[in-house]
XYZ file of N, CA and C in Angstrom:
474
model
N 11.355 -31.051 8.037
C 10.455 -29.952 7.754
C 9.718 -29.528 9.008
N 9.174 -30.322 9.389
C 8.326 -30.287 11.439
C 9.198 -29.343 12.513
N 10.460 -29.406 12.164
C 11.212 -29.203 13.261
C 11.581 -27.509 12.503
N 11.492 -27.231 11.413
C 11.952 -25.847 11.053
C 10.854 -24.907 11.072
N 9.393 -25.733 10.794
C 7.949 -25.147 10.658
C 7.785 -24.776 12.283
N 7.859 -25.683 13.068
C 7.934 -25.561 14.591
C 8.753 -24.363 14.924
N 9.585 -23.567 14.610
C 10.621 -22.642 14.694
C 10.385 -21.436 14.138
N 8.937 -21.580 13.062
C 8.419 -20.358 12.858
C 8.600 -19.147 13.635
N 8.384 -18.774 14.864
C 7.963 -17.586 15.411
C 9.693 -16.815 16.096
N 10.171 -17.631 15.143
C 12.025 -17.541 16.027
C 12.469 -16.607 14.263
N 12.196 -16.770 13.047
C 12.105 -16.412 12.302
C 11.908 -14.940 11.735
N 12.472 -14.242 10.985
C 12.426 -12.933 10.703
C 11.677 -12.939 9.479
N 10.720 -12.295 9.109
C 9.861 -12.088 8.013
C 10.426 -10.994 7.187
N 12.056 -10.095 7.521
C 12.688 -9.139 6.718
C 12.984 -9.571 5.277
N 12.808 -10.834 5.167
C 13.710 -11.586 4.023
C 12.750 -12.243 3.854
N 11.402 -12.415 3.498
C 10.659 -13.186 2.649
C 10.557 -13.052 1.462
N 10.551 -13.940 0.707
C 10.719 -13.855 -0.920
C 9.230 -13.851 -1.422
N 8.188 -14.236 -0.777
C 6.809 -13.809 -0.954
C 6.648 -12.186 -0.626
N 6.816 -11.598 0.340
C 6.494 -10.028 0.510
C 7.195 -9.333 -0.125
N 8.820 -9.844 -0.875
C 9.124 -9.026 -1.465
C 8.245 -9.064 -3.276
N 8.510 -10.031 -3.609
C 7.713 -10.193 -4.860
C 6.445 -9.778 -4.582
N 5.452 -9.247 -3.669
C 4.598 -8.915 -3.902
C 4.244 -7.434 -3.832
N 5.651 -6.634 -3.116
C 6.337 -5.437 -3.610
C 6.041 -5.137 -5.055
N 6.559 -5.791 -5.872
C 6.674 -5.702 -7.248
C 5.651 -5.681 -7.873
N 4.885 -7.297 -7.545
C 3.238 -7.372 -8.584
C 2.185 -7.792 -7.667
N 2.259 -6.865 -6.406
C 1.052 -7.595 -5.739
C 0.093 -6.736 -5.905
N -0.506 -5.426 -6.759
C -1.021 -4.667 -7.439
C -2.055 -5.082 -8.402
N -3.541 -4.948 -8.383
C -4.108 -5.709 -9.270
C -3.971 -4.513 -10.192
N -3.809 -3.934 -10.880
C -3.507 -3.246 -12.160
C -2.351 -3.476 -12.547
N -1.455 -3.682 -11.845
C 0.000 -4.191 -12.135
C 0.442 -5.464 -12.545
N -0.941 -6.471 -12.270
C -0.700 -7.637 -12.698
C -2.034 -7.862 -13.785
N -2.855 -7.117 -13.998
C -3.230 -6.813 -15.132
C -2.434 -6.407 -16.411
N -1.979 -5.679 -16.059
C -0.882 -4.857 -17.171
C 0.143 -6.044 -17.658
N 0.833 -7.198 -16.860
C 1.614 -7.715 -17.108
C 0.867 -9.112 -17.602
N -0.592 -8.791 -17.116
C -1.817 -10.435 -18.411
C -1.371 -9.766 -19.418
N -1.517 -8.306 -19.774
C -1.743 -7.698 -21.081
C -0.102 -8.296 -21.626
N 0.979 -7.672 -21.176
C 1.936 -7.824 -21.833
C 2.032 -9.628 -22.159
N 1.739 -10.052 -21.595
C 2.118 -11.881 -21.806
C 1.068 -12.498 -22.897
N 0.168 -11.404 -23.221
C -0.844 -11.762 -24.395
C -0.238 -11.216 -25.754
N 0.812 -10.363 -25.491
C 1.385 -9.440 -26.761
C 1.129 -7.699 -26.635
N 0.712 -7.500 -25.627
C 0.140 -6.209 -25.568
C 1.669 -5.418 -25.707
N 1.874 -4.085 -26.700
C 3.277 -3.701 -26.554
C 2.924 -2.073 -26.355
N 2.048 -1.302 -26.839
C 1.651 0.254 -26.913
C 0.765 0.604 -25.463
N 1.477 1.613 -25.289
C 0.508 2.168 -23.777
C -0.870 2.386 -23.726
N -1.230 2.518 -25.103
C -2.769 2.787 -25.377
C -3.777 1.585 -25.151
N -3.020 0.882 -25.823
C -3.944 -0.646 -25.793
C -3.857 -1.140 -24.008
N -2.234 -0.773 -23.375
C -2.627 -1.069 -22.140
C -3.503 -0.590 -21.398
N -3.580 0.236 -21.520
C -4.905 1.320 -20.763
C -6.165 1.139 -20.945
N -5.822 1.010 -22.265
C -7.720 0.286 -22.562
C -8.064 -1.191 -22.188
N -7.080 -2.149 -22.645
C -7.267 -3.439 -21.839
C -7.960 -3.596 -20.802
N -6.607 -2.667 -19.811
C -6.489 -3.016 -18.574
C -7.871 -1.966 -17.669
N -8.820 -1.398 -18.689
C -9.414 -0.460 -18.574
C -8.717 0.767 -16.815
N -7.952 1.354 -16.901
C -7.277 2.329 -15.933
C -7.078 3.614 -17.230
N -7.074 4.667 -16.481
C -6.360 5.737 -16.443
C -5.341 6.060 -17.269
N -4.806 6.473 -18.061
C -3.579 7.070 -18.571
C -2.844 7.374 -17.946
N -2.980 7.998 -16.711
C -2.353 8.752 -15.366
C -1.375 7.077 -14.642
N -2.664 6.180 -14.237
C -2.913 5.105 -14.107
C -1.234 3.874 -14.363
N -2.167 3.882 -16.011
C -1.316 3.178 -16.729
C 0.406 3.670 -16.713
N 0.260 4.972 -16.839
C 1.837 5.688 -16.906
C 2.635 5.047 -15.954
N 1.919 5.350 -14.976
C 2.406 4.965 -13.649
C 3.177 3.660 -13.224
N 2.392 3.256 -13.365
C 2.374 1.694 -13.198
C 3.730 0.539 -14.449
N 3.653 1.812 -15.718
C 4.312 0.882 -16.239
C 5.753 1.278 -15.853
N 5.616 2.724 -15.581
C 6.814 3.414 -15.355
C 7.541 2.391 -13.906
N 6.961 2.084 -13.219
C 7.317 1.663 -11.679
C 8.019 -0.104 -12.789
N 7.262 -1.171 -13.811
C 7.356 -1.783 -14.004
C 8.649 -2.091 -15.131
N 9.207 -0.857 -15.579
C 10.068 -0.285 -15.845
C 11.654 -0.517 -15.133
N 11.036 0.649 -14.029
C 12.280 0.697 -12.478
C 12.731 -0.693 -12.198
N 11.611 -1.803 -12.176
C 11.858 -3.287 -11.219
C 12.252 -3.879 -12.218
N 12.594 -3.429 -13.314
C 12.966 -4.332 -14.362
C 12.730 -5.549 -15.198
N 11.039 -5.578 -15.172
C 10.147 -6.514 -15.790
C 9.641 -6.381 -16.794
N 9.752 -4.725 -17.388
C 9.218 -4.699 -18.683
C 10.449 -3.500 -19.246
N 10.809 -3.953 -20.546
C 11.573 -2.479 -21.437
C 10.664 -2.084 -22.256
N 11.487 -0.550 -22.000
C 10.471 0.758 -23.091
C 11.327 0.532 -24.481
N 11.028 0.286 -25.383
C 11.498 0.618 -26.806
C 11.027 1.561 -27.381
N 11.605 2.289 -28.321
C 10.996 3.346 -29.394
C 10.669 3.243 -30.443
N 9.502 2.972 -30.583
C 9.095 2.883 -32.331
C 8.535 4.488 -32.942
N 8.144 4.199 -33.970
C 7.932 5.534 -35.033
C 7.329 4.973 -36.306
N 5.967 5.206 -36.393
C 5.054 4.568 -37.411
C 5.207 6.022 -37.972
N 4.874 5.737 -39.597
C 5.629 6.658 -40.747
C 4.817 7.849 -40.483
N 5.044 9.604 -40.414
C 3.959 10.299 -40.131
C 4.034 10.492 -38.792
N 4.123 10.046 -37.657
C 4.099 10.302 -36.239
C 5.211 10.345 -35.535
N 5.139 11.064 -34.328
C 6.110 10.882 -33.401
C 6.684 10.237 -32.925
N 7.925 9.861 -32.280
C 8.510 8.380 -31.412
C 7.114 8.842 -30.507
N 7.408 7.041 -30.456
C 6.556 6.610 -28.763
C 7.298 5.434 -28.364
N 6.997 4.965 -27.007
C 7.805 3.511 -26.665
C 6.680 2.830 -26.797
N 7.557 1.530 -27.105
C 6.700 -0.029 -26.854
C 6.689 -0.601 -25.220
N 5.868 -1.060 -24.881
C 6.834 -1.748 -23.926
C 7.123 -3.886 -24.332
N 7.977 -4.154 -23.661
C 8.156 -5.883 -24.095
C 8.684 -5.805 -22.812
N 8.627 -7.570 -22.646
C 8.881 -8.400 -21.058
C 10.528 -8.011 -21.343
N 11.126 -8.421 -19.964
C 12.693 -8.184 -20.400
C 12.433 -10.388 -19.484
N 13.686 -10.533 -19.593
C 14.056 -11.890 -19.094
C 13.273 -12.327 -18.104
N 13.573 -11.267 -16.683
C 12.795 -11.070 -15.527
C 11.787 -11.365 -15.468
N 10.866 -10.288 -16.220
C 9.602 -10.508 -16.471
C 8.760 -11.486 -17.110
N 9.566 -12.171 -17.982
C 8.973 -13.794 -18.780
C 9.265 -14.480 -17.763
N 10.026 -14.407 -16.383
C 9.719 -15.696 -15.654
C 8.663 -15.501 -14.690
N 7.967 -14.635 -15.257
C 6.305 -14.090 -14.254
C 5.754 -14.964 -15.160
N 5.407 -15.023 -16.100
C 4.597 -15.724 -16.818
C 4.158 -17.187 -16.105
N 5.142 -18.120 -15.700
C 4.378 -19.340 -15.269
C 3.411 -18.949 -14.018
N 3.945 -18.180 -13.276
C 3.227 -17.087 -11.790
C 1.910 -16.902 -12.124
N 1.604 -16.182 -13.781
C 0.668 -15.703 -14.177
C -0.188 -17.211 -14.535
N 0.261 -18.274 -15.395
C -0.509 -19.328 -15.521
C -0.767 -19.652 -14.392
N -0.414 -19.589 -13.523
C -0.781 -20.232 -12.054
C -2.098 -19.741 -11.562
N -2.553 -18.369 -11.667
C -2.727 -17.708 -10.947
C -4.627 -17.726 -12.022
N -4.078 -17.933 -13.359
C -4.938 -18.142 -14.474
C -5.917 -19.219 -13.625
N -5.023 -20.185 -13.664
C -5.688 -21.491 -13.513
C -6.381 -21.557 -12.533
N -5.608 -21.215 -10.947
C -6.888 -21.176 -10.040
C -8.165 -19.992 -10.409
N -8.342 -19.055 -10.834
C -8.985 -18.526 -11.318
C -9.893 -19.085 -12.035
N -9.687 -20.020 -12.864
C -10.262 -20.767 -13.952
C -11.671 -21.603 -13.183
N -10.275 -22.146 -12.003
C -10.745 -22.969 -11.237
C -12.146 -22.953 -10.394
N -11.888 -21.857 -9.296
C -12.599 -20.770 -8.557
C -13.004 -19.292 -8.486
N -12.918 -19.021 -9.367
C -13.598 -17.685 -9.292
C -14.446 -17.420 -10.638
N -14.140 -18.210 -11.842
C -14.533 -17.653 -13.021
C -16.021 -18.038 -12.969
N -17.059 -17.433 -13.642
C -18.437 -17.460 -13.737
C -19.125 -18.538 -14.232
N -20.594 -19.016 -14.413
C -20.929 -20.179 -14.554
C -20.591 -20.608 -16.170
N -20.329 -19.420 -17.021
C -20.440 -19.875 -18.315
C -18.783 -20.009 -18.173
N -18.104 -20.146 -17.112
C -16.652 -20.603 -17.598
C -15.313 -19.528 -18.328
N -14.043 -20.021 -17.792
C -13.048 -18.607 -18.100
C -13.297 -17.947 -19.585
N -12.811 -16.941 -19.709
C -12.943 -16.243 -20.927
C -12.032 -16.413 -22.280
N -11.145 -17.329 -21.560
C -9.861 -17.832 -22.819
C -9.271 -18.757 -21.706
N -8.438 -19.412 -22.830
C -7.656 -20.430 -22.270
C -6.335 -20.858 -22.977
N -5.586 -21.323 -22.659
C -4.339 -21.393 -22.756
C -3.917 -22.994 -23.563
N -3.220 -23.047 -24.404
C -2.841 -23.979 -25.538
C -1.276 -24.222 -25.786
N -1.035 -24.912 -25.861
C 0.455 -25.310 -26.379
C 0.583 -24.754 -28.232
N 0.970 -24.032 -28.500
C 0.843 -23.659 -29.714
C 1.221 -24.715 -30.635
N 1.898 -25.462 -30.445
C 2.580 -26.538 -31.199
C 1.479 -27.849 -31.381
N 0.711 -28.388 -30.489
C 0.513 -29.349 -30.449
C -1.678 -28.980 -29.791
N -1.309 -28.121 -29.282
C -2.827 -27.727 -29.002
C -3.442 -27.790 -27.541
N -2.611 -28.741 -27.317
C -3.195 -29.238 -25.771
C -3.395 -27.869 -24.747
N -3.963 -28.082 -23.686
C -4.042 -27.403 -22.621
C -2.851 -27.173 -22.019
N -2.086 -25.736 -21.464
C -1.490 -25.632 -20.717
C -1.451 -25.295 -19.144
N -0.534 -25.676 -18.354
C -1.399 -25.936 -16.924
C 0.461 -25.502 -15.969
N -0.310 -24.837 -14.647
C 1.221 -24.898 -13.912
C 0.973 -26.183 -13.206
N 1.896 -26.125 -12.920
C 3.000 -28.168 -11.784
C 4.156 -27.425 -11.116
N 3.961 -28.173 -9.923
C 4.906 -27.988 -8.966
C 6.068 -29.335 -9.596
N 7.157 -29.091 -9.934
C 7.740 -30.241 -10.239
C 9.511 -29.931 -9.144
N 10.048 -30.960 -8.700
C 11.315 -30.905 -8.027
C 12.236 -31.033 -9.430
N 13.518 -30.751 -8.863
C 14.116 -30.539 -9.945
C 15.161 -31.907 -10.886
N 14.363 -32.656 -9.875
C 14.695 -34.329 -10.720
C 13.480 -34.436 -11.329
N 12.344 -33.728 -11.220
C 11.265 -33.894 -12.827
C 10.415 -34.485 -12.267
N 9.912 -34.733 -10.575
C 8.876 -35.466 -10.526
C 7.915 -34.200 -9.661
N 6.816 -34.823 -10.238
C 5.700 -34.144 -9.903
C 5.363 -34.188 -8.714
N 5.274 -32.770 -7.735
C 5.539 -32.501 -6.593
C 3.791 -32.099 -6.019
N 2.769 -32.981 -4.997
C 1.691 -32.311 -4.382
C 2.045 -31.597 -3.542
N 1.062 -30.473 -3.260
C 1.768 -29.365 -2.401
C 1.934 -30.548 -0.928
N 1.148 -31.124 -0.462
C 1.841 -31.930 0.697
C 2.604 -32.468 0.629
N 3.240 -32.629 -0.005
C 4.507 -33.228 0.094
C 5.703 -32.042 -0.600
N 5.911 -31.021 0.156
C 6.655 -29.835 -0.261
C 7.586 -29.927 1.144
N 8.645 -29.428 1.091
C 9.671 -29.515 2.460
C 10.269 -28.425 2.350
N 9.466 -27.945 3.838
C 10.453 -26.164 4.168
C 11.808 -26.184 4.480
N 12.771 -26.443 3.797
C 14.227 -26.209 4.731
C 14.682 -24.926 4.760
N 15.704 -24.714 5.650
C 16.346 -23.523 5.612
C 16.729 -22.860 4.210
N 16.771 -21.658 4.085
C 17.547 -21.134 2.903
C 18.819 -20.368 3.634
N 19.567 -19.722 2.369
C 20.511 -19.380 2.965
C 20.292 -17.557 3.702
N 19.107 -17.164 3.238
C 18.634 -15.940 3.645
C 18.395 -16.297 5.063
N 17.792 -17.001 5.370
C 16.911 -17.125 6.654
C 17.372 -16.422 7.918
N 16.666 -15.399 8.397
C 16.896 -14.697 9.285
C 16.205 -14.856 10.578
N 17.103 -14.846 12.097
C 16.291 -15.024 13.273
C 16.163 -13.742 13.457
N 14.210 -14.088 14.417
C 13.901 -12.450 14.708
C 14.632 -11.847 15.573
């Protein structure tokens, strides 16, 4: 890991998988919109008001979230009214969700106010607290110091 971290500045930043994902949801209304959807939020109205933005705003934003392929528009039609779309996560977008617990938690952690976060997160089944973990993919629980940069197969020299 020393010897590839050391090699930093030889490195191309064209291909980071952090700047590109943050292309997508590095937007705080954009990652508002996608708390809303991971709570159940499905009508543009409720997103807008949630996420308190704009209509203009909201359009926008879901429309772009749309394009990247994190959320689908469906069409519903309540009896009496016009089609409108729903929106729901597509595959993509449910694997934001642990991103989003992550992101919950330090929040929880550091930033939330003295009376403490505003909701919290449960295992529906069993009740407990839910929490993100860095885990390797033999299942053991990974501290960020002990994380190892190796090459990927992207890795580009500058």
């Amino acid at each position: 890991m020393t010897d590839l971290l050391a090699q930093r500045d030889s490195w191309s930043t064209a291909n980071c998988s952090i700047a590109r994902a943050l292309e997508v949801v590095g937007n705080r209304t954009t990652l508002l919109l996608l708390r809303e959807a991971s709570f159940g939020t499905r009508r543009f109205d409720d997103f807008a008001r949630r996420v308190g933005v704009s209509e203009p705003v909201a359009a926008a934003r879901l429309k772009q979230l749309v394009a990247d392929g994190l959320l689908d528009r469906r069409p519903y039609r309540e009896p009496g009214q016009r089609t409108r779309d729903e929106y729901v996560f597509t595959a993509k977008g449910s694997d934001l969700i642990p991103v989003l617990v992550a992101l919950r938690q330090w929040g929880d952690t550091y930033a939330a106010d003295e009376a403490g976060p505003a909701v919290r997160l449960a295992h529906e089944e069993c009740g407990a607290a839910v929490h993100a973990r860095l885990r390797c993919g033999a299942g053991h629980d990974v501290p960020p110091g002990e994380l190892a940069v190796l090459p990927g197969p992207g890795l580009l020299s500058a």
